[in-house]
XYZ file of C-alpha atoms in Angstrom:
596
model
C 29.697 -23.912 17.010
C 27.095 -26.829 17.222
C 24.607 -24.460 17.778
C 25.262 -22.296 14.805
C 25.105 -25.327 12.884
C 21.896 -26.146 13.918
C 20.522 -22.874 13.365
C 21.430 -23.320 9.713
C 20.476 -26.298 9.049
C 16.937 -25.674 10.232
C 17.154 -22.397 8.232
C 18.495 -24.096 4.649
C 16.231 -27.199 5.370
C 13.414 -25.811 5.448
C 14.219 -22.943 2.856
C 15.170 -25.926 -0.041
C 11.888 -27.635 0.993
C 10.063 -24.234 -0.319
C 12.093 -23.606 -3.273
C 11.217 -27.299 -4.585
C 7.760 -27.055 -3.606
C 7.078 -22.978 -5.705
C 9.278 -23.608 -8.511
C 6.711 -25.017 -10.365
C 4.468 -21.633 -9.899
C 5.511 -19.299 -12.516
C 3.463 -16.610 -14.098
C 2.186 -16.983 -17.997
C 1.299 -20.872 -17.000
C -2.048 -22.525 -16.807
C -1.469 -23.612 -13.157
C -4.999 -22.809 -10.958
C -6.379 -23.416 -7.890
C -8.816 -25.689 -8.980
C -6.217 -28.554 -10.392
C -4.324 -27.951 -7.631
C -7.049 -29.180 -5.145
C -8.382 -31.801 -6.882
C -5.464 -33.624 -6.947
C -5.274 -33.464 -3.573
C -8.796 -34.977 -3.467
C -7.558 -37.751 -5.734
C -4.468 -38.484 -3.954
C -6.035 -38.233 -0.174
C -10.096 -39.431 -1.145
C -10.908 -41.221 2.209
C -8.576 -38.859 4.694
C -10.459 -36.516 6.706
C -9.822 -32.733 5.585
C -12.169 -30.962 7.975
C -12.929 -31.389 11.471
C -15.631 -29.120 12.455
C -18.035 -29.501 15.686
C -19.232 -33.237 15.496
C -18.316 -32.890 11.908
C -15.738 -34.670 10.111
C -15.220 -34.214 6.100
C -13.253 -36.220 3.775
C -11.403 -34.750 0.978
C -14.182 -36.851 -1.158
C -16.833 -34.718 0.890
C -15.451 -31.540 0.186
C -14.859 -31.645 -3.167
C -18.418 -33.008 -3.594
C -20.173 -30.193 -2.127
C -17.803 -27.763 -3.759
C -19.234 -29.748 -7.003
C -22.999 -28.579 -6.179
C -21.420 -24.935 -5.686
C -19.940 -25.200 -9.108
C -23.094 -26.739 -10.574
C -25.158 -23.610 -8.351
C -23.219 -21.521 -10.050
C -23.112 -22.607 -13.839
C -27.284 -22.707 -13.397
C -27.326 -18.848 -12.702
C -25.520 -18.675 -16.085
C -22.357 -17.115 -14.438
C -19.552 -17.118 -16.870
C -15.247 -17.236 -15.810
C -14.478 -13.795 -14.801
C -18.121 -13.435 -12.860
C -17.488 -13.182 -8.815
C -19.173 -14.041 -6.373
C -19.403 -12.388 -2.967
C -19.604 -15.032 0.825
C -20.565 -13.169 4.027
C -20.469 -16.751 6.060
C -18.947 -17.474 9.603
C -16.097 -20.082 10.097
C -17.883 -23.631 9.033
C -16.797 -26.604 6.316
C -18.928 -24.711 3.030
C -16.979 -21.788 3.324
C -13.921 -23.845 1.896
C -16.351 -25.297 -0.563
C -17.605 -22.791 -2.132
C -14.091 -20.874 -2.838
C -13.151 -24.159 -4.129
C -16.370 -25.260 -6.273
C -16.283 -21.478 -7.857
C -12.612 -22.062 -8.778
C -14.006 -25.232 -10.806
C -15.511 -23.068 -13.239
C -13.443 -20.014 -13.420
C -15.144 -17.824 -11.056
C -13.867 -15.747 -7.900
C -15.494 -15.507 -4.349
C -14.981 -12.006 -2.476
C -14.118 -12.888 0.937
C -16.634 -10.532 3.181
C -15.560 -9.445 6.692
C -18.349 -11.140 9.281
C -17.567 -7.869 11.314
C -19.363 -5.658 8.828
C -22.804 -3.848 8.747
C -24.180 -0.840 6.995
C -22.578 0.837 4.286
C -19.260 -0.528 4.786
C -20.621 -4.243 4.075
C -22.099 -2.617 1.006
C -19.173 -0.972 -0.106
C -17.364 -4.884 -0.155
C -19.981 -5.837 -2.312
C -20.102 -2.875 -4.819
C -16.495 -3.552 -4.609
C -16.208 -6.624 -6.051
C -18.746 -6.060 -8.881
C -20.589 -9.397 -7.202
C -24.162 -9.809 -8.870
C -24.962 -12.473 -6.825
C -23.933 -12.684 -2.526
C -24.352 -15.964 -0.257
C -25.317 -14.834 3.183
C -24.992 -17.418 6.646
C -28.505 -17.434 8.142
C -26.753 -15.701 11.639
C -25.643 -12.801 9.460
C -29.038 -11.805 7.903
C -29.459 -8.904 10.090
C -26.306 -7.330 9.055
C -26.876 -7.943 5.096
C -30.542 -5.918 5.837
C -28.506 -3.194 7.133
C -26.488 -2.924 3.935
C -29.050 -3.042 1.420
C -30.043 0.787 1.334
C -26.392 1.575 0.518
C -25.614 -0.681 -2.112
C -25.084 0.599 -5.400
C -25.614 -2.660 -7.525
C -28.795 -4.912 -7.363
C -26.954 -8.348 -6.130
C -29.096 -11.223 -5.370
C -28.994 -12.547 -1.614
C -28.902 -15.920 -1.058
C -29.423 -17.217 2.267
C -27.808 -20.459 3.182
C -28.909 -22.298 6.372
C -32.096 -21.022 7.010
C -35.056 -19.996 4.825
C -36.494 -15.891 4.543
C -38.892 -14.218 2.460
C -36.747 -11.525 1.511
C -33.605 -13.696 0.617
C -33.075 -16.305 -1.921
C -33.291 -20.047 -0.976
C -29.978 -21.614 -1.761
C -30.453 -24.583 -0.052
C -33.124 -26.519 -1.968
C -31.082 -25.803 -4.928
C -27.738 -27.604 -3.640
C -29.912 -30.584 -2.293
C -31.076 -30.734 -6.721
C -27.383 -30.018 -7.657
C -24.880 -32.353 -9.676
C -22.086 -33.623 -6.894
C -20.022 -34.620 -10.013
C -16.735 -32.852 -10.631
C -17.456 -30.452 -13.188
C -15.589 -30.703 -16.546
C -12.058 -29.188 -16.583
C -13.076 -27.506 -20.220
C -15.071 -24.849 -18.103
C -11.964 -23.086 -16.619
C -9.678 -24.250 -19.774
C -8.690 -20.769 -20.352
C -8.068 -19.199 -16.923
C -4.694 -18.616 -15.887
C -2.374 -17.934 -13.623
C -2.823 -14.330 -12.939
C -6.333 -14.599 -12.721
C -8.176 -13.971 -9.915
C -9.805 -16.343 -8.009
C -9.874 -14.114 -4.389
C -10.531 -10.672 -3.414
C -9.451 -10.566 0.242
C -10.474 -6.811 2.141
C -7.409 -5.457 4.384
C -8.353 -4.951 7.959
C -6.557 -1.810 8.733
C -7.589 0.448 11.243
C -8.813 3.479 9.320
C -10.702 3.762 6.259
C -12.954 1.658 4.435
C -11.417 -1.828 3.192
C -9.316 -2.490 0.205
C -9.843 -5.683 -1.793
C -6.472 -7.393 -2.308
C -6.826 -9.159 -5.600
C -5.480 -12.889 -4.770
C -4.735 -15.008 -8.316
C -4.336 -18.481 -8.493
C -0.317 -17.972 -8.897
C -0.274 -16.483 -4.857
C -3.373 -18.836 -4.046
C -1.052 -21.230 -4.623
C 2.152 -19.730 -3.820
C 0.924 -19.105 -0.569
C -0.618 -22.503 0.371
C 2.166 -24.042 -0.625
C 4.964 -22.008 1.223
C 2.994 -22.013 4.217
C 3.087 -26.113 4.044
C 6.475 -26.076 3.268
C 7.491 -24.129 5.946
C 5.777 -26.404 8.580
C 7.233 -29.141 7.012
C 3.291 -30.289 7.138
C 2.308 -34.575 6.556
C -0.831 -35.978 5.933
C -0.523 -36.644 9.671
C -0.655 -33.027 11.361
C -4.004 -31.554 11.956
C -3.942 -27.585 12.255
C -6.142 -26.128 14.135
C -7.696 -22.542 13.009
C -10.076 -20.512 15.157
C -9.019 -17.283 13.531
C -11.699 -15.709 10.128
C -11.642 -17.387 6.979
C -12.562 -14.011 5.433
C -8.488 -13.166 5.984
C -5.803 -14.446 4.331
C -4.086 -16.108 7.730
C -6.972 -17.771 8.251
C -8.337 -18.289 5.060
C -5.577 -19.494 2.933
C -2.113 -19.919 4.867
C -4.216 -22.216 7.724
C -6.045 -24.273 4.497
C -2.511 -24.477 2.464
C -0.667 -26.168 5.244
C -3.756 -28.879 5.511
C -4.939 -29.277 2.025
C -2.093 -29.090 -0.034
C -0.453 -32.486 1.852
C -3.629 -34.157 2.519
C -3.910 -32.952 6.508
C -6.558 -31.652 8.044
C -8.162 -28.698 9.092
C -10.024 -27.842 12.383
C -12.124 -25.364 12.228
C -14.018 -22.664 14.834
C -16.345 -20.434 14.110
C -14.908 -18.013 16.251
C -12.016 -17.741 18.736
C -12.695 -18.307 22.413
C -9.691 -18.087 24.718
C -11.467 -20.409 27.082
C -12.409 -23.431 24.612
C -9.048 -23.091 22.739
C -6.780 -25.516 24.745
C -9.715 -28.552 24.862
C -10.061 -27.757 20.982
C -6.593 -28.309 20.641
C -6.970 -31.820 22.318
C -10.118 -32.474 20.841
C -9.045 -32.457 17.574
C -5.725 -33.677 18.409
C -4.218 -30.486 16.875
C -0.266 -30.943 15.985
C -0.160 -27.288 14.859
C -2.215 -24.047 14.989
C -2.442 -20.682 13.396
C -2.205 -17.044 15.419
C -2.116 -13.796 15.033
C -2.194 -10.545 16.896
C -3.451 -10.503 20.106
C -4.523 -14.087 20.193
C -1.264 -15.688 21.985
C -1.772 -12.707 25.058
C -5.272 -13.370 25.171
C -4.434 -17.198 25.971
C -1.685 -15.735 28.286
C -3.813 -13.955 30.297
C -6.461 -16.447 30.344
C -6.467 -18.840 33.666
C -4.843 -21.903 34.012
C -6.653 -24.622 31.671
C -6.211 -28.483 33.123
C -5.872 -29.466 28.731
C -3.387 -26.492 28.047
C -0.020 -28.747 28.251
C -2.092 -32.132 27.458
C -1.943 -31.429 23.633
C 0.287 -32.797 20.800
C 1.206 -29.380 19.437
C 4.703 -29.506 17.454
C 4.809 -26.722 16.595
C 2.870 -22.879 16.331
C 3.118 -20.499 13.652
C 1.667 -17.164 13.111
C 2.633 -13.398 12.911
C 2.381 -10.545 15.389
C 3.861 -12.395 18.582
C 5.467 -9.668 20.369
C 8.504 -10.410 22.352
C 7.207 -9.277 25.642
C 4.426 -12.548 25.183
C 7.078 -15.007 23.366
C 8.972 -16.609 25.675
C 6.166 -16.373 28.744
C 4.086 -17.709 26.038
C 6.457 -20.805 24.986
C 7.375 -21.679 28.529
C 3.994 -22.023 29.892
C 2.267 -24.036 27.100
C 5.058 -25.996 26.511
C 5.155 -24.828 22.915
C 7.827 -27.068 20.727
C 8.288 -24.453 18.313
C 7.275 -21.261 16.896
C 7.375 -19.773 13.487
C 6.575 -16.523 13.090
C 6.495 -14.886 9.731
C 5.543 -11.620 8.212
C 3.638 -10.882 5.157
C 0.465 -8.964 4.249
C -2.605 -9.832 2.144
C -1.667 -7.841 -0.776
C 2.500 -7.767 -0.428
C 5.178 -9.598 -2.930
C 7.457 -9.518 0.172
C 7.234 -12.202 2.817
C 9.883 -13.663 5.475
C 9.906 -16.667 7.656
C 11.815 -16.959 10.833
C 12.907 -20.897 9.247
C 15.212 -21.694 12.276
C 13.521 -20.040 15.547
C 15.064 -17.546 16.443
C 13.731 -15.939 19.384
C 11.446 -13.039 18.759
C 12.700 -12.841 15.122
C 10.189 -12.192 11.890
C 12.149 -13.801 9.619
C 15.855 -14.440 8.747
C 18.471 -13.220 5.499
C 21.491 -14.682 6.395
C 24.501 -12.954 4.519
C 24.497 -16.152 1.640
C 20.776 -15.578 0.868
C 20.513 -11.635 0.531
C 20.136 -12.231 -3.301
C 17.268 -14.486 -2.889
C 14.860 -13.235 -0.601
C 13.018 -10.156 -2.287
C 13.503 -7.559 0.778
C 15.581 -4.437 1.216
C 15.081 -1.970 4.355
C 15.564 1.703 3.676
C 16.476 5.145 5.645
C 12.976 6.452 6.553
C 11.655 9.951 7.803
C 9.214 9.456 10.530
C 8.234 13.128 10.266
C 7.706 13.453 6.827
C 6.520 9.686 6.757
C 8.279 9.304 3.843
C 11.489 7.413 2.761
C 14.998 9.340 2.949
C 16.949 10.490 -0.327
C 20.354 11.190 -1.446
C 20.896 14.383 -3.379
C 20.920 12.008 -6.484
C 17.504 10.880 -5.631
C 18.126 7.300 -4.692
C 16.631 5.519 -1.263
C 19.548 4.875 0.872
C 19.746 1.256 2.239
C 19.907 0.680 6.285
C 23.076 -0.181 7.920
C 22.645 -3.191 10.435
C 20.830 -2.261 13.083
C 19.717 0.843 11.126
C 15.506 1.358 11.808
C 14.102 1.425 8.419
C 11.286 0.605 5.923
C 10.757 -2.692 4.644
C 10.464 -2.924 1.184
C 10.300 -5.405 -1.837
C 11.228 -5.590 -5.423
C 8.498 -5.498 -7.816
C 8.996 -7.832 -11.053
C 5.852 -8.703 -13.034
C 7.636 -11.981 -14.936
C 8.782 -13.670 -11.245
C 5.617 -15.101 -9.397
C 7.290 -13.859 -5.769
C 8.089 -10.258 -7.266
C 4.559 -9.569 -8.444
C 2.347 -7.259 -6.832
C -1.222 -7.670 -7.825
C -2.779 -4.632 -6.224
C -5.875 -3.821 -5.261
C -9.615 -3.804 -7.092
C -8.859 0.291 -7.121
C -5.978 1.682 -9.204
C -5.239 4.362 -6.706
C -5.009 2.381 -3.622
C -2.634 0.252 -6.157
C -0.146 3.133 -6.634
C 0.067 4.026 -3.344
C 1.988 1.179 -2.447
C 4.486 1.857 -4.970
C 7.921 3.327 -4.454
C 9.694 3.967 -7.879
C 12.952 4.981 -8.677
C 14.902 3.483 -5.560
C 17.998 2.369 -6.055
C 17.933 2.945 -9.637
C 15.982 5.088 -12.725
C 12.998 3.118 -13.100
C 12.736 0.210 -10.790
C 9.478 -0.437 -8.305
C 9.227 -1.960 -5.221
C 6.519 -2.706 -2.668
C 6.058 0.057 0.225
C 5.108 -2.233 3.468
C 4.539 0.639 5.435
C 5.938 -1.421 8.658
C 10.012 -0.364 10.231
C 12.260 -3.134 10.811
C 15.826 -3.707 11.635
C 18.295 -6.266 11.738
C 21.138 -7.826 13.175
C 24.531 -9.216 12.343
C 22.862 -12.748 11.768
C 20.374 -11.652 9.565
C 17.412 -11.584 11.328
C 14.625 -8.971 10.892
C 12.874 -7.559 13.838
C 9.409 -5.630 13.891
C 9.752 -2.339 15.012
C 6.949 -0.173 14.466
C 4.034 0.172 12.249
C 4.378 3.713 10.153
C 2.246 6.111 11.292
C 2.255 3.995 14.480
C 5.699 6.116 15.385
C 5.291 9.715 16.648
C 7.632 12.228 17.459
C 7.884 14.090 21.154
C 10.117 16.682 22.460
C 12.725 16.248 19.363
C 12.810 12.393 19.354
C 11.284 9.684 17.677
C 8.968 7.194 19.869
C 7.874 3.563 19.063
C 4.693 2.317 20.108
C 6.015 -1.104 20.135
C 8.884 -0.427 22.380
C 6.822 1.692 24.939
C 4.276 -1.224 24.652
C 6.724 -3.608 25.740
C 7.617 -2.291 28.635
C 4.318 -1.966 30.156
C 2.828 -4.970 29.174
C 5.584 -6.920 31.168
C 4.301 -5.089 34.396
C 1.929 -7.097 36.756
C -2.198 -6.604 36.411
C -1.748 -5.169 32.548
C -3.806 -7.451 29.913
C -3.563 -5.765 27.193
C -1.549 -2.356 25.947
C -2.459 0.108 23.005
C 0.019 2.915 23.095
C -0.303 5.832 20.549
C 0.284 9.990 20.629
C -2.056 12.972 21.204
C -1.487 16.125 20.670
C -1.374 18.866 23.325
C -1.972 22.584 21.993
C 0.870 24.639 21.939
C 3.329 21.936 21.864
C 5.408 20.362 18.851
C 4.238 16.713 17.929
C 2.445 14.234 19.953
C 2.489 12.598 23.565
C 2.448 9.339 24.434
C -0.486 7.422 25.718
C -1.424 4.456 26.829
C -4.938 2.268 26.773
C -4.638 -0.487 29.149
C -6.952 -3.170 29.853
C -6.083 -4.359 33.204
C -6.448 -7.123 36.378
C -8.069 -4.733 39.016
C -7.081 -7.095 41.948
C -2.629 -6.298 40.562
C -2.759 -3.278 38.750
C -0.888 -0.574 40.337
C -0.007 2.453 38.230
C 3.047 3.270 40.476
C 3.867 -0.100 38.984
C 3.501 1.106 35.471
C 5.296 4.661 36.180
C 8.074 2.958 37.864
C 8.870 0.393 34.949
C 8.726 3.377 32.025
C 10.631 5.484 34.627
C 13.094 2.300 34.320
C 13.048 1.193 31.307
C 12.218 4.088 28.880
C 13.816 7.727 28.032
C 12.288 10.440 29.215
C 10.922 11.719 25.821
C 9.641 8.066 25.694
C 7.280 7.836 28.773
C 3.426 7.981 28.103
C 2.154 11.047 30.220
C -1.427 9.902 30.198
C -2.821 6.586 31.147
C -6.564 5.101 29.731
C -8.160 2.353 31.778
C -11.019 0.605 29.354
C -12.903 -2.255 30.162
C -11.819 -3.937 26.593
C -9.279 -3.020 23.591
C -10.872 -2.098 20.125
C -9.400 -4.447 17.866
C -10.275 -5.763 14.074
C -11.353 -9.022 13.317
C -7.877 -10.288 13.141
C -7.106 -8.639 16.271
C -5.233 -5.730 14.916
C -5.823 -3.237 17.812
C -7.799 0.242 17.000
C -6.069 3.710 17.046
C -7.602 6.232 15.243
C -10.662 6.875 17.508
C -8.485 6.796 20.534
C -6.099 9.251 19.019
C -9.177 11.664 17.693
C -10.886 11.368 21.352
C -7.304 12.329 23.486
C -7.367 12.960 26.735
C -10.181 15.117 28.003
C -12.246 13.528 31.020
C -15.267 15.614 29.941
C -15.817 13.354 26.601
C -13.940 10.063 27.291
C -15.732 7.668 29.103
C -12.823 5.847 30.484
C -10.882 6.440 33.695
C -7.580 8.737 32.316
C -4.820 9.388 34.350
C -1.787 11.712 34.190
C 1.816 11.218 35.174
C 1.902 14.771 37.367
C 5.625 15.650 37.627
C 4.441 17.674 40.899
C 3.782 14.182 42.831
C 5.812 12.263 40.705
C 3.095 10.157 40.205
C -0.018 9.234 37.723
C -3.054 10.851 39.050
C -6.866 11.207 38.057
C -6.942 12.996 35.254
C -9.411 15.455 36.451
C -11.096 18.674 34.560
C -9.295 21.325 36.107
C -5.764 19.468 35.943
C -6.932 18.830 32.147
C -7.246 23.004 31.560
C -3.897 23.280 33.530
C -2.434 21.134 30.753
C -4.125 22.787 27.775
C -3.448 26.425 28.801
C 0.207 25.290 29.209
C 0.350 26.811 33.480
C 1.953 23.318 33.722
C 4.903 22.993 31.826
C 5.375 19.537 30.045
């Protein structure tokens, strides 16, 4: 009983501290970004916000080279509306130059640091950016894009000096530090932009989320009230300011309460725990991968020396949680779920274990979510003869989805830069004859408590032998096995037979692996339909640069020795065991003379 009433009041606590802090965000208003953060800077002046290297910046400091952004900017004659495109690595001016465009009604396109070639070019044309600031490290890759760029933006290099770049530097060193007058973004509002933010998925080239000031703000401000963030906590965020987790949730839960921000230009497993004490972190920000990474890392002498209170982040499988939280003597974690572009976001408020987020049975009408009977098959969403969705029982595997409502700042979907991309997120007539939600494209159940679980990306699922297989699950089980690092587990098709296989890329600890290991605990722990027949050993997983891992050119590659690199293996029913995957077994398996 006394635990149940400490689960809810964790969960209503810190659910009335987000209400009070959003309700002020409403669409139609003149609420910005740019108000926002100066007051902050008014309120918090002489407080450090950013800790970076030997660095440290005040809130006076930041806003003051954010002023000489603004100032930059107003001298090129940009007008409110104009955007401008930042291909920088993690470091304090990133912040201030988001900031100082917001000053005078402009939006910064957030570039991926990953990028090269035609794809960096195709961010740019994107965003309709005349003019680009490039870091001094990432010359080489802006070079690369500049024969497949279909608009004539002006480079400006900031940190170094180049002939064939702008000089941005001089220029700041002759620009006004003064705030800017508030008349020069008197009109924006807030459903403006001020962000375009690419997705990282997998495939494809990269959509540009439009971010406005209402879910600038809406985000930064959940995100702090969530945490329950003071003045006092210091979060600590090695992960890419070009993504939203980074980029805005990490600076929301700092900024908006005058904390601070430490900063990293990029991740290292091996300098995270003496960052942590460093800085005297008391919370930091992960996604993906990074928690196993850290997990599989060796014992650091600083990694239960820090002042962490608590850790929050989405994408922290089960099969890492609790290892995770025991050996780094983690307080607390709070995972959440939410994507760039989506009106529908959940927070797992009271902790509980392996959770994404919570509805108990007294909220349902105010959290925007709904999960629906999906067909994996058809990869589309399940109908009644009427031509209504049909809502998940508990327990039920379905999609995720959210209510789109244009007037209600957590109901609106803003879309994408391209019209298209916009649409295809948009399921319409669902429960009733004209209503829209928000596809999430991710499967989800829940319980009796009201928890939400992650189940399996869409398209992620694949069907063998009749039966429906999830990634995640079959991923679970062999990442708990001794030796395995890291597991990417997908489906490849074998000709003459009906869907897709399993498979399974591990990266792996040479000196424990054992693959009996690994047949023995899906041989355990999975149905038969379930198991992955083939095996992949690679020296390191394919990920994105927020450590989404890679699928499509596994999947297209498959499982012929003669064209993957890697060492394959195949679990032989003749020696009940995996063997190498060798050519001639291969053309056994593809002529179908050994039956599957």
């Amino acid at each position: 009983m006394f635990s149940a009433l400490g689960r809810e009041v964790r969960f209503l606590r810190g659910g009335l501290r987000m209400l009070a802090r959003i309700s002020r965000l409403k669409p139609g208003s003149g609420v910005n970004l740019a108000d926002d953060l100066e007051g902050a800077v008014d309120r918090h002046a002489a407080r450090v916000a950013i800790l970076f290297e030997e660095e440290r910046w005040t809130y006076a400091d930041l806003e003051s080279r954010a002023n000489r952004y603004a100032a930059w900017a107003l001298d090129r004659g940009l007008k409110p509306g104009a955007t401008v495109a930042l291909f920088m690595e993690n470091r304090p001016d990133y912040l201030a130059i988001w900031f100082g465009m917001a000053k005078v009604g402009l939006s910064t396109a957030l570039i991926n640091t990953q990028l090269t070639g035609a794809g960096l070019a195709h961010c740019v044309d994107t965003a309709g950016a005349d003019h680009v600031i490039v870091d001094a490290p990432l010359a080489e890759a802006w070079r690369s894009a500049r024969a497949h760029l279909r608009t004539a933006a002006t480079a400006w290099l900031s940190g170094a000096v180049a002939e064939d770049f702008a000089a941005l530097d001089p220029l700041l060193l002759d620009a006004s530090s003064a705030r800017p007058d508030r008349q020069l973004r008197a009109g924006i509002r807030a459903e403006d932009l001020v962000l375009l933010i690419y997705t990282s998925g997998t495939t494809g080239l990269p959509k540009a989320a439009r971010i406005t000031h209402l879910r600038m703000l809406l985000t930064m401000h959940s995100f702090s009230a969530a945490t329950g963030s003071t003045a006092r906590d210091v979060i600590y965020a090695p992960l890419p300011l070009y993504h939203t987790v980074g980029g805005v949730c990490a600076p929301g839960i700092a900024l908006t309460v005058g904390g601070a921000i430490a900063l990293r230009r990029q991740f290292s497993a091996s300098a995270f725990w003496s960052d942590c004490v460093r800085f005297d972190a008391t919370l930091f920000q992960y996604i993906g991968e990074l928690c196993r990474y850290l997990l599989n890392a060796p014992d650091h002498p600083d990694e239960r020396r820090h002042r962490l209170r608590l850790v929050i982040g989405n994408g922290l499988r089960p099969d890492v949680w609790d290892r995770f939280q025991a050996r780094f003597a983690i307080p607390r974690i709070l995972e959440f779920y939410g994507a760039t572009e989506s009106n529908l976001s959940l927070f797992n408020l009271d902790g509980g274990p392996h959770a994404i987020g919570r509805v108990p049975a007294y909220m349902k009408g105010a959290v925007n979510v709904a999960l629906i009977r999906f067909d994996p098959v058809a990869e589309s969403p399940v109908r009644q003869v009427s031509g209504r969705c049909i809502p998940c029982v508990e327990g039920e595997v379905g999609e995720a989805i959210a209510r789109i409502d244009p007037a209600k700042a957590q109901m609106r979907f803003e879309g994408y830069s391209d019209a298209g991309a916009t649409e295809s997120k948009i399921l319409r007539d669902v429960f009733e004859p004209g209503d829209a939600w928000f596809r999430s494209g991710d499967l989800m159940r829940s319980d009796r408590l009201g928890y939400l679980y992650f189940v399996d990306r869409i398209g992620d699922t694949f069907r063998w032998k009749g039966e429906n297989v999830s990634t995640a699950e079959v991923a679970g089980v062999i990442a708990a096995v001794p030796g395995i690092l890291e597991v990417n587990v997908y489906g490849v098709e074998i000709p003459g037979c009906s869907g897709r296989t399993g498979m399974a890329s591990l990266v792996v600890d040479e000196a424990q692996f054992d693959p009996a290991r690994v047949r023995a605990a899906v041989h355990a722990g999975l149905p038969g339909y379930a198991r992955p027949l083939f095996l992949r050993l690679t020296r390191a997983m394919e990920v994105t640069g927020t450590f989404k891992q890679k699928k499509s050119e596994a999947i297209q590659e498959g499982f012929d020795p003669r064209t993957v690199a890697d060492t394959l293996m195949f679990d032989d029913p003749r020696h009940e065991a995996y063997v190498p995957l060798s050519p001639a077994l291969h053309a056994e398996i593809v002529s179908g003379a050994l039956r599957l």
